[in-house]
Structure formats: C-alpha cells, structure tokens
Coordinates of C-alpha atoms in Angstrom, one line a residue:
M15 CA 8.9 -9.1 -40.0
I16 CA 10.4 -12.1 -38.2
N17 CA 12.4 -14.4 -40.4
K18 CA 12.6 -17.3 -38.0
R19 CA 9.4 -19.1 -37.1
L20 CA 8.3 -18.4 -33.6
K21 CA 7.1 -20.8 -31.0
I22 CA 5.4 -20.3 -27.6
S23 CA 7.3 -22.6 -25.3
R24 CA 5.9 -24.6 -22.4
N25 CA 5.7 -22.4 -19.2
M26 CA 6.7 -19.4 -21.1
K27 CA 5.7 -16.1 -19.1
V28 CA 6.2 -12.4 -19.5
G29 CA 6.7 -12.1 -15.8
A30 CA 5.7 -13.1 -12.3
L31 CA 2.8 -11.2 -10.7
D32 CA 4.6 -9.8 -7.8
A33 CA 7.8 -7.7 -7.9
E34 CA 9.6 -9.8 -5.3
T35 CA 9.8 -12.8 -7.7
D36 CA 10.0 -10.8 -10.9
Y37 CA 13.3 -9.0 -10.5
Q38 CA 15.1 -10.5 -13.3
L39 CA 12.6 -9.3 -16.0
L40 CA 11.9 -6.1 -14.0
D41 CA 15.5 -4.9 -14.2
K42 CA 15.6 -5.5 -18.0
C43 CA 12.2 -4.3 -18.9
F44 CA 11.6 -1.4 -16.6
V45 CA 9.3 1.3 -18.1
D46 CA 10.4 4.8 -17.0
K47 CA 7.3 7.1 -16.9
G48 CA 9.2 9.9 -15.1
D49 CA 8.1 8.6 -11.6
L50 CA 11.6 7.3 -10.8
D51 CA 13.3 10.7 -11.3
R52 CA 10.7 12.4 -9.2
L53 CA 11.2 10.1 -6.3
L54 CA 15.1 10.2 -6.6
D55 CA 14.9 14.1 -6.6
V56 CA 15.6 14.9 -2.8
E57 CA 14.2 18.4 -3.3
A58 CA 10.9 17.1 -4.7
P59 CA 8.2 16.6 -2.1
E60 CA 6.7 13.4 -3.5
A61 CA 7.6 10.5 -1.2
I62 CA 4.4 8.4 -0.8
V63 CA 4.0 6.0 -3.8
L64 CA 0.3 5.4 -4.0
G65 CA -1.5 2.9 -6.2
R66 CA -3.8 -0.1 -6.2
T67 CA -2.4 -3.7 -5.8
G68 CA -0.4 -4.6 -9.0
A69 CA 0.2 -0.9 -10.1
G70 CA 3.8 -1.3 -9.8
K71 CA 4.7 0.3 -6.4
S72 CA 7.1 -2.5 -5.3
A73 CA 8.7 -2.4 -8.8
L74 CA 9.4 1.3 -8.4
M75 CA 10.8 0.9 -4.9
H76 CA 13.1 -1.9 -6.2
R77 CA 14.3 0.3 -9.0
I78 CA 15.2 3.1 -6.5
E79 CA 17.2 0.5 -4.5
K80 CA 19.1 -0.5 -7.7
T81 CA 19.7 3.1 -8.8
A82 CA 20.6 5.0 -5.7
S83 CA 24.2 4.7 -4.3
H84 CA 23.1 5.0 -0.7
C85 CA 19.8 3.3 -0.1
S86 CA 18.4 1.3 2.8
R87 CA 15.2 -0.7 3.0
L88 CA 13.1 -1.0 6.2
D89 CA 10.8 -3.9 6.4
P90 CA 7.6 -3.4 8.6
N91 CA 7.9 -7.1 9.6
D92 CA 11.3 -6.4 10.9
V93 CA 10.0 -3.5 13.0
S94 CA 8.2 -6.2 15.1
V95 CA 5.1 -3.9 15.8
R96 CA 3.3 -7.1 17.0
F97 CA 5.8 -6.9 19.9
L98 CA 4.2 -3.5 20.8
E99 CA 0.6 -4.9 20.7
Y100 CA 1.5 -7.7 23.2
S101 CA 3.6 -5.4 25.4
D102 CA 2.2 -5.0 28.9
I103 CA 3.0 -1.3 29.0
I104 CA 1.3 -0.6 25.6
Q105 CA -1.8 -2.6 26.8
F106 CA -1.7 -0.6 30.0
F107 CA -1.8 2.7 28.0
D108 CA -4.6 1.3 25.8
A109 CA -6.6 0.2 28.9
L110 CA -6.4 3.8 30.2
D111 CA -7.4 5.1 26.8
I112 CA -4.2 7.1 26.4
K113 CA -3.3 7.8 22.7
L114 CA 0.2 6.8 21.8
D115 CA 0.5 8.8 18.5
L116 CA 3.3 10.8 19.8
F117 CA 5.1 7.6 21.0
Y118 CA 4.7 6.1 17.5
K119 CA 6.2 9.3 16.0
L120 CA 9.1 9.0 18.4
L121 CA 9.7 5.3 17.4
W122 CA 9.7 6.2 13.7
R123 CA 12.0 9.2 14.1
H124 CA 14.5 7.2 16.1
L125 CA 14.4 4.2 13.7
L126 CA 14.8 6.6 10.6
V127 CA 17.6 8.6 12.3
V128 CA 19.4 5.4 13.1
E129 CA 19.0 4.1 9.6
I130 CA 20.4 7.2 7.8
L131 CA 23.3 7.3 10.1
K132 CA 24.1 3.7 9.4
L133 CA 24.0 4.6 5.8
R134 CA 26.0 7.8 6.2
Y135 CA 28.8 6.4 8.4
D136 CA 28.7 2.7 7.5
I137 CA 27.8 1.5 11.0
K138 CA 27.6 -2.3 10.8
N139 CA 28.7 -3.5 14.3
E140 CA 29.5 -2.4 17.8
Q141 CA 32.9 -1.2 17.0
D142 CA 31.6 1.0 14.1
G143 CA 29.1 2.4 16.6
R144 CA 31.9 3.4 19.1
N145 CA 34.0 5.0 16.3
F146 CA 31.0 7.0 15.1
L147 CA 30.2 8.1 18.7
D148 CA 33.9 9.2 19.3
G149 CA 33.8 11.4 16.0
I150 CA 30.4 12.9 16.6
F151 CA 31.4 14.5 19.8
T152 CA 33.6 17.0 17.9
W153 CA 30.3 18.5 16.7
F154 CA 29.5 19.5 20.2
H155 CA 32.7 21.4 20.6
R156 CA 31.6 23.6 17.7
D157 CA 28.0 23.7 18.9
K158 CA 27.6 23.5 22.6
A159 CA 24.1 25.0 22.5
R160 CA 22.5 21.8 21.5
K161 CA 22.5 19.9 24.8
K162 CA 19.5 17.7 24.1
S163 CA 21.4 16.3 21.1
F164 CA 24.3 15.6 23.2
E165 CA 22.0 13.7 25.7
Y166 CA 20.5 11.7 22.8
F167 CA 23.7 10.6 21.3
N168 CA 25.2 9.8 24.8
E169 CA 22.2 7.5 25.4
W170 CA 21.9 5.9 22.0
G171 CA 25.2 6.3 20.1
D172 CA 26.7 2.9 21.2
K173 CA 23.5 1.2 20.3
F174 CA 23.2 2.3 16.5
W175 CA 24.5 -0.9 15.3
L176 CA 21.5 -2.9 16.8
D177 CA 18.8 -4.4 14.7
T178 CA 15.5 -2.5 14.2
D179 CA 13.5 -4.7 16.5
E180 CA 16.1 -4.3 19.3
H181 CA 15.8 -0.6 19.1
L182 CA 12.0 -0.9 19.4
R183 CA 12.3 -2.9 22.6
E184 CA 14.9 -0.5 24.0
I185 CA 12.6 2.5 23.6
T186 CA 9.5 0.6 24.8
L187 CA 11.5 -0.4 27.9
K188 CA 12.4 3.2 28.5
L189 CA 8.7 4.1 28.2
E190 CA 7.9 1.6 30.9
E191 CA 10.7 2.8 33.3
D192 CA 9.6 6.4 32.8
T193 CA 6.0 5.5 33.5
K194 CA 7.0 3.7 36.8
A195 CA 9.1 6.7 37.9
S196 CA 6.1 9.0 37.1
I197 CA 3.5 7.0 39.0
G198 CA 5.8 6.8 42.1
G199 CA 5.5 5.3 45.4
K200 CA 1.8 6.0 45.8
F201 CA 1.0 3.4 43.2
Q202 CA 4.0 1.2 43.5
G203 CA 2.0 -1.9 43.8
V204 CA 0.1 -1.3 40.5
G205 CA 0.9 -3.7 37.7
L206 CA 1.7 -1.9 34.4
N207 CA -0.6 -4.2 32.5
V208 CA -4.4 -4.7 31.7
E209 CA -4.9 -6.5 34.9
G210 CA -3.5 -3.7 36.9
V211 CA -5.9 -1.2 35.4
K212 CA -8.8 -3.4 36.3
K213 CA -8.0 -3.4 40.0
L214 CA -8.0 0.5 40.0
S215 CA -10.8 2.6 41.3
D216 CA -12.2 5.3 39.0
Q217 CA -10.4 8.1 40.9
E218 CA -7.1 6.2 40.8
K219 CA -7.5 5.6 37.1
I220 CA -8.0 9.3 36.5
E221 CA -4.8 10.2 38.6
I222 CA -2.7 7.5 36.9
K223 CA -4.0 8.5 33.5
Q224 CA -2.9 12.1 34.1
R225 CA 0.6 11.0 35.2
A226 CA 1.0 8.4 32.4
S227 CA -0.1 11.0 29.8
Q228 CA 2.6 13.4 31.0
V229 CA 5.1 10.7 30.3
V230 CA 4.0 10.4 26.6
N231 CA 3.9 14.1 26.2
G232 CA 7.3 14.5 27.8
L233 CA 8.9 12.0 25.4
Q234 CA 12.2 13.0 23.7
I235 CA 10.5 14.0 20.4
K236 CA 11.8 17.6 21.0
K237 CA 15.3 16.2 21.7
L238 CA 15.0 14.4 18.3
N239 CA 13.9 17.7 16.7
E240 CA 17.3 19.2 17.8
V241 CA 19.1 16.1 16.6
L242 CA 17.5 16.5 13.0
D243 CA 18.8 20.2 12.9
L244 CA 22.3 19.1 14.1
L245 CA 22.4 16.3 11.4
A246 CA 21.2 18.8 8.7
E247 CA 24.1 21.0 9.5
Y248 CA 27.0 18.7 10.1
A249 CA 26.2 15.2 8.5
F250 CA 23.8 15.8 5.5
S251 CA 25.0 19.0 3.9
D252 CA 26.9 17.6 1.0
K253 CA 24.4 17.8 -2.0
Q254 CA 26.5 15.4 -4.0
R255 CA 25.7 12.5 -1.7
K256 CA 22.0 11.5 -1.5
F257 CA 20.5 9.1 1.0
Y258 CA 17.3 7.2 0.8
V259 CA 15.3 5.0 3.0
I260 CA 12.5 3.0 1.4
I261 CA 9.6 1.2 3.2
D262 CA 7.4 -1.2 1.3
Q263 CA 4.9 -3.9 2.3
L264 CA 3.0 -1.7 4.7
D265 CA -0.2 -3.3 3.4
E266 CA 0.8 -6.6 4.7
N267 CA -0.6 -8.0 7.9
W268 CA 2.3 -7.0 10.2
A269 CA -0.1 -5.6 12.9
N270 CA -3.8 -5.4 13.7
T271 CA -5.7 -2.8 11.8
E272 CA -6.0 -0.1 14.4
T273 CA -2.3 -0.2 15.5
R274 CA -1.1 -0.5 11.8
C275 CA -3.2 2.6 10.8
R276 CA -1.7 4.8 13.8
F277 CA 1.8 3.5 13.0
I278 CA 1.5 4.4 9.4
R279 CA -0.1 7.8 10.2
A280 CA 3.0 8.5 12.4
L281 CA 5.3 7.4 9.7
I282 CA 3.7 9.9 7.2
E283 CA 4.1 12.7 9.7
E284 CA 7.8 11.8 10.1
I285 CA 8.3 11.8 6.3
K286 CA 7.4 15.5 6.5
S287 CA 9.9 16.0 9.5
F288 CA 12.8 14.6 7.6
R289 CA 12.4 17.2 4.9
K290 CA 14.8 19.1 7.2
L291 CA 17.6 17.0 5.8
E292 CA 18.1 18.3 2.4
T293 CA 20.0 15.3 1.1
V294 CA 17.8 12.6 2.7
K295 CA 14.5 11.1 1.3
V296 CA 12.2 8.7 3.0
V297 CA 10.1 6.9 0.4
I298 CA 7.1 4.6 1.3
A299 CA 4.8 2.6 -0.8
L300 CA 1.0 2.5 0.1
R301 CA -2.1 0.9 -1.3
K302 CA -4.6 3.6 -2.1
D303 CA -7.4 2.0 -0.1
L304 CA -5.0 1.6 2.8
L305 CA -4.2 5.3 2.9
E306 CA -7.9 6.1 2.9
L307 CA -8.3 3.7 5.8
V308 CA -5.4 5.3 7.7
F309 CA -6.9 8.8 7.3
N310 CA -10.4 7.6 8.3
K311 CA -9.1 5.7 11.4
T312 CA -6.7 8.5 12.7
R313 CA -8.8 11.5 11.6
D314 CA -8.7 14.1 14.5
S315 CA -10.0 17.7 14.9
G316 CA -8.4 20.1 12.4
F317 CA -7.3 17.3 10.1
Q318 CA -6.9 18.4 6.5
E319 CA -6.3 15.7 3.9
E320 CA -5.2 18.2 1.2
K321 CA -2.1 19.1 3.2
Y322 CA -0.7 15.6 2.3
E323 CA -1.4 15.9 -1.6
S324 CA 2.0 17.3 -2.4
Y325 CA 3.7 14.2 -0.8
I326 CA 1.8 11.8 -3.0
L327 CA 2.9 10.3 -6.2
E328 CA -0.1 8.3 -7.6
L329 CA 0.9 5.5 -10.1
K330 CA -1.3 5.6 -13.2
W331 CA -0.7 3.9 -16.5
T332 CA -1.9 4.8 -20.0
Q333 CA -2.8 2.2 -22.7
S334 CA 0.4 2.9 -24.6
E335 CA 2.6 2.6 -21.5
L336 CA 1.1 -0.8 -20.7
L337 CA 1.6 -1.9 -24.4
N338 CA 5.3 -0.7 -24.3
L339 CA 5.7 -2.8 -21.0
I340 CA 4.3 -5.9 -22.7
N341 CA 6.4 -5.3 -25.9
L342 CA 9.6 -5.1 -23.8
R343 CA 8.8 -8.2 -22.0
I344 CA 7.7 -10.2 -25.0
N345 CA 10.9 -9.2 -26.7
E346 CA 13.0 -10.3 -23.7
V347 CA 11.4 -13.7 -23.2
F348 CA 11.7 -14.5 -26.9
K349 CA 15.3 -13.2 -27.2
S350 CA 16.9 -16.4 -26.1
Q351 CA 15.3 -18.2 -29.1
Y352 CA 15.5 -15.3 -31.7
T353 CA 18.6 -13.2 -31.1
G354 CA 19.1 -10.2 -33.4
E355 CA 15.4 -9.7 -34.3
R356 CA 12.9 -7.7 -32.2
V357 CA 9.8 -9.6 -31.3
N358 CA 6.7 -7.5 -30.6
F359 CA 3.1 -8.0 -29.5
E360 CA 1.9 -8.0 -33.0
D361 CA 4.3 -10.8 -34.0
I362 CA 2.6 -13.2 -31.5
F363 CA -1.0 -12.0 -31.1
P364 CA -3.8 -12.3 -33.7
K365 CA -4.6 -9.5 -36.1
P366 CA -8.1 -7.7 -36.1
K367 CA -10.6 -9.0 -38.7
K368 CA -10.1 -7.7 -42.2
G369 CA -12.1 -4.5 -42.9
G370 CA -11.8 -3.3 -39.3
G371 CA -12.3 -4.7 -35.9
Q372 CA -10.9 -4.8 -32.4
T373 CA -7.3 -5.3 -31.9
A374 CA -5.9 -8.0 -29.5
S375 CA -4.3 -5.4 -27.4
D376 CA -7.4 -3.4 -26.9
F377 CA -9.2 -6.7 -26.1
I378 CA -6.8 -7.4 -23.4
L379 CA -6.4 -3.9 -22.0
E380 CA -10.2 -3.4 -21.8
R381 CA -10.3 -6.3 -19.4
T382 CA -7.9 -4.8 -17.0
L383 CA -7.9 -2.1 -14.3
K384 CA -5.1 -0.5 -16.3
R385 CA -2.3 -2.0 -14.1
P386 CA 0.8 -4.0 -15.1
R387 CA -0.1 -7.1 -13.0
D388 CA -3.5 -7.5 -14.8
V389 CA -1.9 -7.2 -18.2
L390 CA 0.9 -9.7 -17.3
Q391 CA -1.7 -12.2 -15.9
F392 CA -3.7 -12.0 -19.1
V393 CA -0.8 -12.5 -21.4
N394 CA 0.6 -15.4 -19.2
E395 CA -2.9 -17.1 -19.6
T396 CA -2.8 -16.8 -23.4
F397 CA 0.7 -18.3 -23.6
N398 CA -0.5 -21.1 -21.4
I399 CA -3.5 -21.9 -23.8
A400 CA -1.3 -21.3 -26.9
E401 CA 1.5 -23.6 -25.8
D402 CA 3.6 -25.1 -28.7
N403 CA 1.9 -22.8 -31.3
E404 CA 3.5 -20.1 -33.4
R405 CA 1.0 -17.5 -32.5
V406 CA -1.9 -16.7 -30.1
S407 CA -5.2 -17.2 -32.1
W408 CA -8.4 -15.4 -31.3
R409 CA -9.8 -18.8 -30.1
A410 CA -6.9 -19.1 -27.6
L411 CA -7.3 -15.5 -26.4
I412 CA -11.0 -16.0 -25.7
A413 CA -10.3 -19.3 -24.0
A414 CA -7.6 -17.5 -21.8
E415 CA -10.1 -14.9 -20.9
A416 CA -12.2 -17.4 -19.0
N417 CA -9.3 -18.5 -16.9
Y418 CA -8.1 -14.9 -16.4
S419 CA -11.6 -13.6 -15.4
E420 CA -11.8 -16.3 -12.7
K421 CA -8.4 -15.3 -11.3
R422 CA -9.3 -11.6 -11.4
L423 CA -12.4 -12.3 -9.3
K424 CA -10.3 -14.3 -6.8
S425 CA -7.6 -11.5 -6.8
L426 CA -10.3 -8.9 -6.0
K427 CA -11.5 -11.0 -3.0
E428 CA -7.9 -11.1 -1.6
E429 CA -7.1 -7.5 -2.4
W430 CA -10.2 -6.1 -0.7
G431 CA -10.6 -8.7 2.0
E432 CA -9.7 -6.4 4.9
M433 CA -12.1 -3.7 4.0
Y434 CA -14.8 -6.2 2.5
P435 CA -14.3 -9.5 4.1
S436 CA -17.8 -10.7 2.7
F437 CA -17.1 -9.5 -0.8
E438 CA -17.6 -13.1 -2.2
D439 CA -21.2 -12.9 -1.0
T440 CA -21.8 -9.3 -2.0
I441 CA -20.7 -9.6 -5.7
E442 CA -23.2 -12.3 -6.3
I443 CA -25.9 -9.6 -6.6
I444 CA -24.7 -8.9 -10.1
R445 CA -24.2 -12.4 -11.3
G446 CA -25.9 -13.1 -14.7
L447 CA -27.0 -9.5 -15.1
P448 CA -26.6 -7.7 -18.5
K449 CA -23.3 -5.9 -19.0
T450 CA -25.2 -2.6 -18.6
F451 CA -28.0 -2.6 -16.0
T452 CA -30.0 -0.4 -13.7
R453 CA -31.1 -0.7 -10.1
S454 CA -34.4 -2.2 -11.2
S455 CA -32.5 -5.1 -12.9
I456 CA -31.7 -6.3 -9.5
T457 CA -34.9 -8.2 -8.4
A458 CA -36.4 -8.0 -4.8
E459 CA -35.9 -11.7 -4.5
R460 CA -32.2 -11.5 -5.3
L461 CA -31.6 -8.5 -2.9
T462 CA -33.4 -10.4 -0.2
E463 CA -31.4 -13.4 -0.8
I464 CA -28.1 -11.5 -0.7
I465 CA -29.0 -9.5 2.4
G466 CA -29.9 -12.9 4.1
A467 CA -26.4 -14.4 3.2
L468 CA -24.6 -11.2 4.4
S469 CA -26.5 -11.0 7.6
E470 CA -25.3 -14.5 8.6
E471 CA -21.6 -13.1 8.6
D472 CA -20.1 -11.4 11.6
N473 CA -17.3 -9.0 10.5
I474 CA -16.6 -5.3 9.9
D475 CA -17.8 -5.4 6.2
P476 CA -20.1 -2.4 5.7
C477 CA -22.4 -4.6 3.6
V478 CA -22.7 -7.0 6.4
K479 CA -23.3 -4.3 9.0
A480 CA -26.1 -2.7 6.8
S481 CA -27.8 -6.1 6.2
R482 CA -27.9 -6.8 9.9
Q483 CA -29.2 -3.4 10.7
Y484 CA -31.9 -3.7 8.1
L485 CA -33.1 -7.2 9.3
E486 CA -32.9 -6.1 13.0
G487 CA -35.1 -3.0 12.1
R488 CA -32.5 -0.5 13.1
N489 CA -33.0 2.5 10.9
M490 CA -32.0 1.0 7.7
K491 CA -34.2 0.4 4.6
E492 CA -33.7 -2.2 2.1
K493 CA -32.8 0.1 -0.7
D494 CA -30.2 1.7 1.6
V495 CA -28.6 -1.7 1.8
L496 CA -28.5 -1.9 -1.9
Y497 CA -26.9 1.6 -2.2
I498 CA -24.2 0.4 0.2
I499 CA -23.6 -2.7 -1.8
L500 CA -23.2 -0.8 -5.1
Q501 CA -20.9 1.6 -3.4
C502 CA -18.8 -1.3 -2.5
L503 CA -18.8 -2.7 -6.0
Y504 CA -17.9 0.6 -7.6
K505 CA -14.9 1.1 -5.0
V506 CA -13.5 -2.2 -5.8
G507 CA -13.7 -1.6 -9.6
V508 CA -16.4 -4.2 -10.4
I509 CA -18.9 -1.6 -11.8
G510 CA -18.9 1.8 -13.3
I511 CA -21.7 4.2 -12.9
K512 CA -23.3 6.8 -15.1
V513 CA -24.7 9.4 -12.8
S514 CA -26.9 11.0 -15.4
S515 CA -27.8 10.4 -19.1
L516 CA -25.4 13.2 -20.1
D517 CA -22.5 11.9 -18.3
T518 CA -19.9 9.2 -19.2
F519 CA -19.3 6.3 -17.0
L520 CA -17.3 6.8 -13.9
W521 CA -14.7 4.1 -12.7
S522 CA -12.9 4.0 -9.4
Y523 CA -9.6 3.2 -10.9
I524 CA -9.7 6.1 -13.5
D525 CA -12.0 8.8 -11.9
Q526 CA -12.9 9.2 -8.4
S527 CA -12.1 6.4 -6.0
S528 CA -15.5 6.3 -4.3
I529 CA -19.1 7.5 -4.8
S530 CA -21.6 9.0 -2.5
K531 CA -25.1 7.5 -1.6
G532 CA -26.6 10.5 -3.6
E533 CA -24.5 9.5 -6.7
V534 CA -25.8 5.9 -6.5
K535 CA -29.4 7.1 -6.1
R536 CA -29.0 9.4 -9.2
A537 CA -27.2 6.7 -11.3
S538 CA -29.1 6.2 -14.6
H539 CA -27.1 3.2 -15.6
M540 CA -24.3 0.9 -14.2
K541 CA -21.9 -1.2 -16.2
I542 CA -20.0 -4.4 -15.2
H543 CA -16.3 -4.4 -15.9
K544 CA -15.3 -6.6 -18.8
M545 CA -12.7 -8.4 -16.7
L546 CA -15.5 -10.2 -15.0
Y547 CA -17.8 -11.0 -17.8
R548 CA -16.9 -14.7 -17.9
S549 CA -16.6 -15.3 -14.1
L550 CA -20.0 -13.6 -13.4
D551 CA -21.8 -15.1 -16.3
V552 CA -22.6 -11.6 -17.6
D553 CA -25.0 -11.4 -20.4
H554 CA -22.9 -9.8 -23.3
N555 CA -22.7 -10.1 -27.1
D556 CA -19.5 -8.2 -27.9
Q557 CA -17.0 -11.1 -28.4
P558 CA -14.9 -10.5 -31.7
I559 CA -15.4 -12.6 -34.7
F560 CA -12.1 -14.5 -34.6
Q561 CA -10.1 -15.9 -37.5
T562 CA -8.8 -19.4 -37.0

C-alpha cells in the first residue's frame, strides 16, 4: 500500500510509441521474454525478428545493440537504394527484363563483409584500411589456393573505410563497366539506359540481353563465397568474440515496392550464407505483412516458404507479459515522486465493481492487438484524461477509450496503407453494425455504396481492383467483392471470424494471419474488435458499471 498520496502529473506518459524516442524508459523497463538470448546466440538460427507494427521489433534491436560488445547497425536509408532505381545501368537491365537478384545478393554480401571487417579490425579511415590490407596478405602465404579471395581484397581492401552508399556506387559502376566490355564494339554506340534500349531492334535486344545476362551471372558472388570461407578460418574463429550486424527500418519507404522486395529477399538469402561464420550473426527486423509481400513478389519456381521458418523469431506477447511491461513503466515514471515505494497498475487504476466484474487491466488489454505500443497508447490516453487526479476512475478510462479508439483506427490506416491504400473507405462497410454480425447484416445498399466509393480510386488495393472489376462486368460478382473486403478486414485485425458454430473466433494477430475465400463463405459469425467500438459507432452494451 502506498503511504504517500499519488498524483498523475501533467503530460505524464509511460513511454513514447516508437522505440527511437523511447530509449530512456526502454533501457530501464525492458521485458526479457527469452527473445534476446535467442538472438544473441550465434549458434541459434533465428535471425529475422518478425512482428506487426508496435510489437517491439525496434526495441529488441536496440537491446542487442546495447548488450553486444561488437555490434554494427546498417540503416537501409544509408544504403541509398534509390540511387540504384535511378541509375541508368539498372534501368537498362530492367528495360531488357533481366532479373538482378544475383546482383542484389552480391551487394548485400559485399556490404556485410565490409561491415563485419570494420567491426573486427576497427577500420575507421583510409589508413586503417591500408593497415588491414597489409596484415591480411599474410593469410595468403598460408593459403595460396584461394586466388579469388586475393583478387577480392586486392580490389576492395583499400576501400573498406568508405561509407555504405559509396560502396554501392562503386559496385554499380563496375557492373556498368563490365556490361560495356561484354557488349563490345558491335554495340559501342548503344546507350546503357532506357532510351538506348528503345532504339534497338528486336534481334539486337535479344543479343544484348544474352550478353548482359552473362555479366550478371558472372558476378563475383563465387569470389565472395571463397572470401567467407577464408574469413571463417582466419578472422572469425575465436568463439569468445561475437559480432553482430543489425538491420532495422526495412519497412520504411526507402525504395519502391518492387525493388525493396527484391532487395529484402536477397538480404534474407545472405543471412543464410553468413551462417558460415560461426561467431557472426546478421539480425534483421521485418513487419509480418512485409515478409508476406516479399515472398509473394519474389516467388519463383521451386520456392518453399517453410525453408525460412527456422530463421524466424516471431514476437508475441501474453497478457501477463504486457501487464508486467506496464507495471515496470508505471513504477519508473512515478519513482521520481515516490522513491522507496513500488507503484503498480493497481495503485493507479480503478478496482472492479464489488461482487465481481471486469478488471481495468482486462478492459485495456481486450482493446489492443496484444502489442506493447497499443497498451502504452491506451495508458497514456488515460493519464491525459485523469491529469491532476490521484487515480484513474472508470469514467476517465471510458473517456480515454474514445480517444484511443480514434487513434487506433488512424494507426491501422497508416500501418496498412501500402497494402490497402483505400482502407479508409473499405472499413466503412462495418460502421454502426452490432459487435457480432453475419454477412447478411451488411445490406445491399451499403455494399453498393462502398463498392462505388472504392471503384473511384485508382491504386493497387485488392478491394479497389475487385470493385472496378465488378462494375466493369469483368468476371467478378458482388458477393465476391464482399468476400475480398472481409478478408482485408480480417488480415488487418479489425474483425475476427467464426468459421463454424463449433469453432472459436479466429483473429489474425493470434491465429492464422489471413483467411481464404472459402473460410469467409463458411463463416457463421464475425466480430468487430473492441479497440474500434467507439471509432466505428459499434452497437455494443458491455461497458462496465463504473464507480465514481
């Protein structure tokens, strides 16, 4: 029991909603669920931190950085992939429809080799690079068979100190020079750009495509294979010294969707390649929906998604873990006022009604997607409403729910904007419905209205595409559009579905991440998530009876 009277101060928060601005509380209130140890274990395969927005991916990456003695962070924005998109030579290859997957793998392998060598040998400037190069050639006196490694270090050793984007430009320039040499005198006047391709005859395109493809296939990826073997033997064999490269923010808009997906797929493949180095681990953070998009966009013949499962560490939170997180943060923010006494959730939030009733913690957690960011946002909203009071009342909690619900709806629009750019129109189909509904609850008039609104958009949203197909009479029925809309709402987490009367409700953030058209057709009932009751005017009567 707290002896001193508590007070919720103005602007009091239990944390920022993004890890980048939450580091102070994050360092003091980190909840270790065993994920950190798994990622720090260089022998464990898990290297892809997977989770929805706000699940704690960036927080975990920050913790690796703080914990590991030798850790480097690569920012996709620094890799300057946009330079590739606007590069004449890359556009030349695209215009000829030549896949650059091998080139992207080479880029990542080179960038990662450079990064781990900088870590291992503390290369920070040109002189450090020369010193490293002088020392490394002693390896070749002991291992003369690895000629390709010698060629690689001879070419790049004095450039290791360069910034990441400079390395990217160097490699791209080499691709251009090799392509010019391969095309030869016969096509000397051909510009290595989109305009150059347009001037070619069909026969010339075929010949140049063959020659240019040989350049990509002949890239020094094999040379870098040998380099990894050499490094494994001579540079990264001390099991007491472990090295980590972490890559976050891959879900940001650092390249167009197609390039980004191919670049991320190449990175995932290279994570597997770097397993050769027993004391090195490359760890990346990815949004779950982005990984699905990457696999869908880059799926080729023979692709088997299950081969990647052992590399994935999916972030999931239990109710008790989330409550522990909030308790730690509440205690920390009140510590400055009440030193010596622990302050918990129960000390600040209202008790359930006498004789039994819902707890405040359950009320909050039921209105989240079981992610730290959602819980932090709700608690921050309650503190804002209950400012200058000693406790949060049920009245304040329910008032905060309205603000929180509006912000959750806005956040979902932002989170899923790339996959569902017209989500704002799509979600209107369930506004004002009962909390549990069936397909027949959606009237023909409402469906027609939503299809009309979606058809006016022009983007990649599957709901927009289906609506336009239906109105244009292109092999799409009205009920099929509804199925696609409901699949979207399920995937985003807005609704759960009950496939049959004997089943429990499925939710994308707890159960399977998506549902088939057949499952939607068989669904006996659907349920709107409680986080959106207030923002979507959902007809519900389950508010707790509160005490003043």
